[in-house]
Amino acid sequence: GGKRRTKAVIVQRRLSNEHSSLNELKSLAESAGYTIVDEIEQVREQDPSYQIGRGKAIELADTVTEKGAEKTIFDNELKPVQAYNLAKVTGVEAIDRFQLILEIFVRRASTLEAKLQIELAKMRRELSRAKERVRLAKMEEQPGFMGLGMYEVDLYYEEVKRRINTIQEKLRRIRRKRGLHRARRLELGFSSVSLAGYTGAGKSSIFNVLAEEKVPVDAGLFTTLSTTTRVVSLSEKKILLTDTVGFIDRLPLTLIQAFHSTLEETILSDLILLVVDISEPIEEIERKLSCSLDTIEKIGATGIPIVTALNKIDLLLENEMQNKTNIINELAPNPVPVSALQKTNMSLLKHEMLKHIKTNFVQASFEVPISDKSMSFLSWLFSHADVQEVKYSDNNVNIAFQSVPWFADKVKKRVEQLNGVFNTAF
């Protein structure tokens, strides 16, 4: 969105037999709204005080100052004492991958249930660290430890436990009266498509390419739509496209619930567009594909049609492309090879998406007498559904539109209130 992005330095300490995760950390940080100004990697055993070596920590402090960074983000898990020491030496807060993932979930979550799940994951982690964090904050406050110094350890610990219980109680209440389908969908007659896929698969590039053709919509619509939703047109047909929280490798177990509820609220749509990076090694692709399909099944979205965009074909040689496609076609539902970067096969992708959305639509038309009331009803309809034709006669206006079935029923009621005539399927 329009918010200024926070500058951060990303850091990973690893052993020589471990591979670098800085690329993935970078995509995660970018989807959490950071601008990465530098990256630092160190191969060594963990340092108990700083995670990276002391000399490296001083180097990190210089980089922070030089690049004007406002945070450091570690791929490694940081113990409270490490985060404390790093903040002390650099002057800015140090967070780890766990906290970064939480931030991404927070940005994406809009239902109360998802927000509570995230809060719960945060509090559970806090509980295991409460005593240590308070003890450190008492020495002198550092960025990320603010305001903890005033607590007595036992009181803070009890306070966190109490918050956990409150959240769990609220979650139990929500589950009892769980109505899953999003409020957003009930307001709109457009069909909705969710973009899913791993961090780094090129989800946001595909989102941007599909959302390029600006579709004029009523500004009031966007009160319900976040920055990650756009009305886009697939050859004349308007749809609602939502970018979901990406699948994440090495997702800490404690975050799985929070991930599922955040994903669930965005993925229950009319079609899932699953993005896969086909330039990766085949075993990576297979692992990520089956993990994605498995997750989609776990959150109960099995009935939703899936189109798979095999992205980044520009990085492949012809024969490699052939070999991979042969293997993947077995696994991936409705695969379409594309390149978001070169915009290759984008119309093919749109065509494939349309094919699977088509099925659950009704065509309808109606005629209403012209009046102020019917005119304001028409302008509402234009921004909430796909209007295909408008014809004016002496005192009447005739409209043809396409929408999901329950939305057409909503329109029918309004038309009858305006003394009009409604016809389904023309």
Coordinates of C-alpha atoms in Angstrom, one line a residue:
G1 CA 0.0 0.0 0.0
G2 CA 1.0 3.6 0.4
K3 CA 2.7 3.1 3.7
R4 CA 6.4 3.8 3.8
R5 CA 8.3 0.5 3.8
T6 CA 10.6 -0.2 6.7
K7 CA 14.3 -0.7 5.8
A8 CA 15.8 -3.9 7.1
V9 CA 19.0 -6.0 6.9
I10 CA 18.6 -9.8 6.6
V11 CA 21.0 -12.2 8.3
Q12 CA 21.6 -15.9 8.3
R13 CA 24.2 -17.9 10.2
R14 CA 24.6 -21.4 9.0
L15 CA 26.8 -24.4 9.1
S16 CA 28.8 -25.3 6.0
N17 CA 26.6 -28.3 5.2
E18 CA 23.4 -26.1 5.4
H19 CA 22.2 -24.2 2.4
S20 CA 21.5 -20.5 2.3
S21 CA 17.9 -19.4 2.9
L22 CA 18.5 -15.7 2.3
N23 CA 16.5 -15.7 -0.9
E24 CA 13.4 -17.1 0.8
L25 CA 13.9 -14.8 3.8
K26 CA 14.0 -11.9 1.4
S27 CA 10.7 -12.8 -0.3
L28 CA 9.1 -13.3 3.1
A29 CA 10.4 -9.9 4.3
E30 CA 9.2 -8.2 1.2
S31 CA 5.7 -9.7 1.5
A32 CA 5.7 -8.4 5.1
G33 CA 6.4 -4.9 3.7
Y34 CA 10.1 -4.5 4.2
T35 CA 12.7 -3.1 1.9
I36 CA 15.9 -5.1 2.2
V37 CA 18.9 -2.8 2.2
D38 CA 21.6 -5.4 2.7
E39 CA 22.2 -9.1 3.5
I40 CA 24.7 -10.8 5.7
E41 CA 25.6 -14.4 5.9
Q42 CA 28.1 -16.2 8.2
V43 CA 29.2 -19.8 8.3
R44 CA 30.0 -20.8 11.8
E45 CA 28.7 -22.5 15.0
Q46 CA 26.0 -20.5 16.8
D47 CA 27.3 -17.8 19.2
P48 CA 25.4 -18.0 22.5
S49 CA 25.3 -14.2 22.9
Y50 CA 24.7 -12.9 19.4
Q51 CA 23.7 -15.9 17.3
I52 CA 26.3 -14.6 14.7
G53 CA 29.9 -14.0 16.0
R54 CA 30.6 -10.9 18.0
G55 CA 32.8 -9.4 15.3
K56 CA 30.0 -10.0 12.7
A57 CA 27.5 -8.3 15.1
I58 CA 29.7 -5.2 15.1
E59 CA 29.9 -5.4 11.3
L60 CA 26.0 -5.7 11.3
A61 CA 25.8 -2.6 13.5
D62 CA 27.9 -0.6 11.0
T63 CA 25.8 -1.8 8.1
V64 CA 22.6 -0.8 9.9
T65 CA 24.0 2.7 10.5
E66 CA 25.4 3.1 7.0
K67 CA 22.2 1.9 5.2
G68 CA 19.8 3.6 7.6
A69 CA 18.1 0.2 8.5
E70 CA 15.4 0.2 11.1
K71 CA 15.4 -3.5 11.8
T72 CA 17.5 -6.6 11.5
I73 CA 15.8 -9.9 10.5
F74 CA 17.4 -13.2 11.2
D75 CA 16.6 -16.5 9.5
N76 CA 17.8 -18.2 12.7
E77 CA 15.7 -18.4 15.8
L78 CA 16.8 -15.8 18.2
K79 CA 16.8 -16.5 22.0
P80 CA 15.7 -13.5 24.1
V81 CA 19.3 -12.8 25.2
Q82 CA 20.5 -12.8 21.6
A83 CA 17.8 -10.4 20.4
Y84 CA 18.6 -8.2 23.4
N85 CA 22.3 -8.1 22.7
L86 CA 21.8 -7.5 19.0
A87 CA 19.4 -4.6 19.7
K88 CA 22.0 -3.2 22.2
V89 CA 24.8 -3.4 19.7
T90 CA 22.9 -2.2 16.6
G91 CA 20.4 0.2 18.2
V92 CA 17.5 -1.4 16.3
E93 CA 15.1 -4.3 17.0
A94 CA 16.2 -7.7 15.9
I95 CA 13.5 -10.2 14.9
D96 CA 13.6 -13.7 13.7
R97 CA 11.8 -15.7 11.0
F98 CA 9.0 -16.7 13.4
Q99 CA 8.2 -13.1 14.2
L100 CA 8.5 -12.2 10.5
I101 CA 5.9 -14.9 9.5
L102 CA 3.6 -13.6 12.2
E103 CA 3.8 -10.1 10.7
I104 CA 2.9 -11.5 7.3
F105 CA -0.2 -13.3 8.8
V106 CA -1.2 -10.1 10.6
R107 CA -1.1 -8.2 7.3
R108 CA -3.3 -10.7 5.6
A109 CA -5.8 -11.7 8.3
S110 CA -9.1 -10.0 8.3
T111 CA -11.4 -12.4 10.1
L112 CA -11.5 -12.3 13.9
E113 CA -10.7 -16.0 14.0
A114 CA -7.5 -15.6 12.0
K115 CA -6.5 -12.6 14.2
L116 CA -7.0 -14.6 17.4
Q117 CA -5.1 -17.6 16.0
I118 CA -2.1 -15.3 15.3
E119 CA -2.4 -13.6 18.7
L120 CA -2.4 -17.1 20.3
A121 CA 0.7 -18.2 18.5
K122 CA 2.4 -15.0 19.6
M123 CA 1.4 -15.4 23.3
R124 CA 2.4 -19.1 23.4
R125 CA 5.9 -18.1 22.3
E126 CA 5.9 -15.2 24.7
L127 CA 5.0 -17.6 27.5
S128 CA 8.1 -19.7 27.0
R129 CA 10.3 -16.6 27.0
A130 CA 8.5 -14.3 29.5
K131 CA 10.8 -14.7 32.4
E132 CA 14.0 -14.3 30.4
R133 CA 12.6 -11.2 28.5
V134 CA 11.5 -9.4 31.7
R135 CA 14.9 -10.2 33.4
L136 CA 16.7 -8.6 30.4
A137 CA 14.4 -5.6 30.2
K138 CA 15.1 -4.9 33.9
M139 CA 18.8 -4.4 33.1
E140 CA 18.1 -1.6 30.6
E141 CA 15.5 -1.3 27.9
Q142 CA 16.4 -2.1 24.3
P143 CA 14.3 -1.9 21.1
G144 CA 11.8 -4.8 21.2
F145 CA 12.0 -5.0 25.0
M146 CA 10.2 -1.7 25.7
G147 CA 7.8 -1.5 28.6
L148 CA 8.6 -5.0 30.0
G149 CA 11.0 -3.6 32.6
M150 CA 8.1 -2.4 34.8
Y151 CA 6.8 -6.0 35.3
E152 CA 7.5 -8.4 38.1
V153 CA 8.4 -11.7 36.4
D154 CA 5.7 -13.8 37.9
L155 CA 3.0 -11.2 37.3
Y156 CA 4.0 -10.9 33.6
Y157 CA 4.0 -14.7 33.3
E158 CA 0.5 -14.9 34.8
E159 CA -0.7 -12.1 32.6
V160 CA 0.4 -13.9 29.4
K161 CA -1.2 -17.1 30.7
R162 CA -4.4 -15.2 31.3
R163 CA -4.3 -13.7 27.8
I164 CA -3.9 -17.2 26.3
N165 CA -7.0 -18.5 28.2
T166 CA -9.1 -15.5 27.0
I167 CA -8.1 -16.0 23.4
Q168 CA -8.8 -19.8 23.6
E169 CA -12.2 -19.0 25.0
K170 CA -13.0 -16.5 22.3
L171 CA -11.9 -19.1 19.6
R172 CA -14.2 -21.7 21.1
R173 CA -17.1 -19.3 20.9
I174 CA -16.3 -18.5 17.2
R175 CA -16.1 -22.1 16.3
R176 CA -19.5 -22.7 17.8
K177 CA -21.1 -20.2 15.5
R178 CA -18.8 -20.6 12.6
G179 CA -20.1 -19.3 9.3
L180 CA -17.1 -19.8 7.0
H181 CA -17.9 -18.1 3.7
R182 CA -16.5 -14.7 3.7
A183 CA -18.7 -11.7 4.2
R184 CA -16.9 -10.2 1.3
R185 CA -18.3 -12.8 -1.1
L186 CA -21.9 -12.1 0.0
E187 CA -21.6 -8.5 -1.0
L188 CA -20.3 -9.2 -4.5
G189 CA -21.7 -10.8 -7.6
F190 CA -18.3 -11.2 -9.2
S191 CA -16.7 -14.6 -9.0
S192 CA -13.6 -14.7 -7.0
V193 CA -10.2 -16.2 -7.7
S194 CA -7.5 -16.8 -5.1
L195 CA -3.8 -16.8 -6.0
A196 CA -2.0 -19.5 -4.0
G197 CA 1.6 -20.7 -4.0
Y198 CA 4.9 -20.7 -2.3
T199 CA 6.8 -17.6 -1.3
G200 CA 9.1 -16.9 -4.2
A201 CA 7.0 -18.7 -6.9
G202 CA 6.2 -15.4 -8.5
K203 CA 2.7 -15.0 -7.1
S204 CA 2.9 -11.2 -6.8
S205 CA 4.3 -10.9 -10.3
I206 CA 1.3 -12.8 -11.7
F207 CA -1.0 -10.8 -9.5
N208 CA 0.4 -7.6 -11.0
V209 CA 0.3 -8.8 -14.6
L210 CA -3.4 -9.9 -14.2
A211 CA -4.3 -6.7 -12.4
E212 CA -2.7 -4.5 -15.1
E213 CA -5.8 -3.8 -17.0
K214 CA -7.4 -1.3 -14.6
V215 CA -11.1 -2.0 -14.1
P216 CA -13.1 1.0 -13.0
V217 CA -15.1 0.1 -9.9
D218 CA -17.0 2.0 -7.3
A219 CA -14.7 3.3 -4.6
G220 CA -17.1 2.1 -1.9
L221 CA -16.2 -1.5 -2.9
F222 CA -12.7 -1.1 -1.7
T223 CA -13.7 -0.6 1.9
T224 CA -14.2 -4.4 1.9
L225 CA -11.2 -5.2 -0.2
S226 CA -7.6 -5.1 1.1
T227 CA -4.5 -4.1 -0.9
T228 CA -4.3 -7.7 -1.9
T229 CA -7.6 -7.8 -3.8
R230 CA -8.3 -6.3 -7.2
V231 CA -11.2 -6.4 -9.6
V232 CA -9.5 -7.7 -12.9
S233 CA -10.9 -8.5 -16.3
L234 CA -10.5 -11.9 -17.9
S235 CA -11.4 -11.0 -21.5
E236 CA -14.4 -8.8 -20.8
K237 CA -15.4 -10.7 -17.7
K238 CA -14.8 -9.1 -14.3
I239 CA -13.5 -11.2 -11.5
L240 CA -12.2 -10.6 -8.0
L241 CA -8.6 -11.6 -7.6
T242 CA -7.1 -12.1 -4.2
D243 CA -3.5 -12.8 -3.3
T244 CA -3.3 -15.1 -0.3
V245 CA -0.7 -15.6 2.3
G246 CA 1.9 -17.8 0.6
F247 CA 2.8 -21.3 1.6
I248 CA 6.0 -21.2 3.6
D249 CA 8.8 -23.7 3.8
R250 CA 9.9 -24.8 7.3
L251 CA 6.7 -23.4 8.8
P252 CA 7.1 -23.7 12.6
L253 CA 4.5 -26.2 14.0
T254 CA 3.1 -23.6 16.4
L255 CA 2.2 -21.4 13.5
I256 CA 0.2 -24.0 11.5
Q257 CA -3.2 -23.1 13.0
A258 CA -2.6 -19.4 12.4
F259 CA -1.5 -20.1 8.8
H260 CA -4.6 -22.3 8.2
S261 CA -7.1 -19.8 9.4
T262 CA -5.4 -16.9 7.5
L263 CA -5.3 -19.0 4.3
E264 CA -8.8 -20.4 4.7
E265 CA -10.4 -17.0 4.7
T266 CA -8.9 -16.0 1.4
I267 CA -8.9 -19.3 -0.4
L268 CA -12.6 -20.1 -0.3
S269 CA -13.3 -18.8 -3.7
D270 CA -14.7 -20.0 -7.0
L271 CA -11.2 -20.9 -8.4
I272 CA -7.7 -21.3 -7.0
L273 CA -4.8 -20.2 -9.2
L274 CA -1.9 -22.2 -7.9
V275 CA 1.5 -20.7 -8.9
V276 CA 4.5 -23.0 -9.1
D277 CA 8.1 -22.0 -9.9
I278 CA 9.0 -24.4 -12.7
S279 CA 12.6 -23.3 -12.9
E280 CA 13.4 -25.1 -9.6
P281 CA 14.8 -28.7 -9.4
I282 CA 12.1 -31.2 -10.2
E283 CA 12.1 -32.8 -6.7
E284 CA 11.5 -29.3 -5.2
I285 CA 8.6 -28.7 -7.5
E286 CA 7.1 -32.0 -6.6
R287 CA 7.5 -31.4 -2.9
K288 CA 6.0 -28.0 -3.1
L289 CA 3.1 -29.0 -5.3
S290 CA 2.1 -31.9 -3.1
C291 CA 2.5 -29.8 0.0
S292 CA 0.2 -27.1 -1.5
L293 CA -2.4 -29.5 -2.6
D294 CA -2.3 -31.2 0.8
T295 CA -2.8 -27.8 2.5
I296 CA -5.7 -26.9 0.2
E297 CA -7.3 -30.2 1.2
K298 CA -6.7 -29.7 4.9
I299 CA -8.5 -26.4 5.1
G300 CA -11.5 -27.9 3.3
A301 CA -11.1 -26.3 -0.1
T302 CA -11.1 -29.5 -2.1
G303 CA -14.3 -28.8 -4.1
I304 CA -12.8 -25.7 -5.6
P305 CA -11.4 -26.0 -9.2
I306 CA -7.6 -25.4 -9.5
V307 CA -5.6 -24.0 -12.4
T308 CA -1.8 -24.3 -12.0
A309 CA 0.4 -21.6 -13.5
L310 CA 3.8 -23.1 -14.2
N311 CA 5.8 -19.9 -13.8
K312 CA 9.3 -18.8 -14.9
I313 CA 9.4 -20.8 -18.2
D314 CA 11.7 -18.0 -19.5
L315 CA 14.5 -19.6 -17.3
L316 CA 14.2 -23.0 -18.9
L317 CA 15.6 -24.6 -22.0
E318 CA 13.2 -26.3 -24.5
N319 CA 14.0 -29.9 -23.7
E320 CA 14.1 -29.3 -19.9
M321 CA 10.7 -27.7 -20.2
Q322 CA 9.4 -30.8 -22.0
N323 CA 10.8 -33.2 -19.4
K324 CA 9.4 -31.2 -16.5
T325 CA 6.0 -30.7 -18.0
N326 CA 5.6 -34.4 -18.6
I327 CA 6.3 -35.1 -14.9
I328 CA 4.2 -32.3 -13.6
N329 CA 1.2 -32.8 -15.7
E330 CA 0.5 -35.9 -13.6
L331 CA 0.5 -33.9 -10.4
A332 CA -0.7 -30.4 -11.3
P333 CA -4.4 -29.7 -11.9
N334 CA -5.0 -27.9 -15.3
P335 CA -1.4 -26.8 -15.8
V336 CA -0.5 -23.7 -18.0
P337 CA 3.2 -22.8 -18.6
V338 CA 3.7 -19.0 -18.3
S339 CA 6.2 -16.4 -17.7
A340 CA 5.0 -13.4 -15.6
L341 CA 8.2 -11.6 -16.4
Q342 CA 7.9 -11.9 -20.2
K343 CA 4.1 -12.0 -20.0
T344 CA 4.2 -15.2 -22.0
N345 CA 1.0 -17.2 -22.3
M346 CA -1.0 -14.8 -20.1
S347 CA -4.0 -14.9 -22.4
L348 CA -3.8 -18.7 -22.4
L349 CA -3.9 -18.6 -18.6
K350 CA -6.9 -16.3 -18.6
H351 CA -8.7 -18.6 -21.0
E352 CA -8.0 -21.6 -18.8
M353 CA -9.2 -19.7 -15.7
L354 CA -12.4 -18.6 -17.5
K355 CA -13.1 -22.2 -18.5
H356 CA -13.3 -23.3 -14.9
I357 CA -15.2 -20.2 -13.6
K358 CA -17.8 -20.4 -16.3
T359 CA -19.7 -23.3 -14.8
N360 CA -21.3 -21.6 -11.8
F361 CA -22.8 -18.5 -13.4
V362 CA -26.3 -17.4 -14.3
Q363 CA -27.2 -15.1 -17.1
A364 CA -30.2 -12.9 -16.2
S365 CA -32.0 -9.9 -17.5
F366 CA -34.6 -7.5 -16.2
E367 CA -36.6 -4.4 -17.0
V368 CA -37.4 -1.6 -14.6
P369 CA -39.2 1.7 -14.9
I370 CA -36.8 4.6 -15.0
S371 CA -36.7 6.5 -11.7
D372 CA -34.2 8.0 -9.2
K373 CA -34.5 4.8 -7.2
S374 CA -33.9 2.5 -10.1
M375 CA -31.0 4.6 -11.4
S376 CA -29.2 4.4 -8.0
F377 CA -29.9 0.6 -8.0
L378 CA -28.3 0.3 -11.5
S379 CA -25.1 2.1 -10.4
W380 CA -24.9 -0.3 -7.5
L381 CA -25.3 -3.2 -9.8
F382 CA -22.6 -1.9 -12.1
S383 CA -20.0 -2.0 -9.4
H384 CA -21.1 -5.3 -7.9
A385 CA -21.7 -7.5 -10.9
D386 CA -20.8 -8.1 -14.5
V387 CA -23.3 -6.0 -16.5
Q388 CA -23.3 -6.9 -20.1
E389 CA -25.9 -4.8 -21.8
V390 CA -28.1 -1.8 -21.1
K391 CA -31.0 -0.7 -23.4
Y392 CA -33.2 2.3 -22.7
S393 CA -36.8 2.5 -24.1
D394 CA -39.4 5.2 -23.4
N395 CA -39.8 4.8 -19.7
N396 CA -38.0 1.6 -19.0
V397 CA -34.4 0.4 -18.9
N398 CA -33.4 -3.2 -19.8
I399 CA -30.3 -4.8 -18.3
A400 CA -28.5 -8.0 -18.9
F401 CA -26.0 -9.2 -16.4
Q402 CA -24.0 -12.3 -15.2
S403 CA -23.4 -13.3 -11.7
V404 CA -23.2 -16.1 -9.2
P405 CA -26.7 -17.6 -8.5
W406 CA -27.4 -16.3 -5.0
F407 CA -26.5 -12.8 -6.1
A408 CA -29.0 -13.0 -8.9
D409 CA -31.7 -13.8 -6.3
K410 CA -30.7 -10.7 -4.5
V411 CA -31.1 -8.6 -7.7
K412 CA -34.4 -10.2 -8.4
K413 CA -35.8 -9.1 -5.0
R414 CA -34.7 -5.5 -5.7
V415 CA -36.2 -5.6 -9.2
E416 CA -39.6 -6.7 -7.9
Q417 CA -39.5 -3.9 -5.3
L418 CA -39.0 -1.5 -8.2
N419 CA -42.0 -3.0 -10.0
G420 CA -39.8 -4.4 -12.7
V421 CA -39.8 -7.8 -14.5
F422 CA -37.0 -10.3 -13.9
N423 CA -35.9 -13.1 -16.3
T424 CA -33.2 -15.7 -15.6
A425 CA -31.2 -17.3 -18.4
F426 CA -31.5 -15.6 -21.7

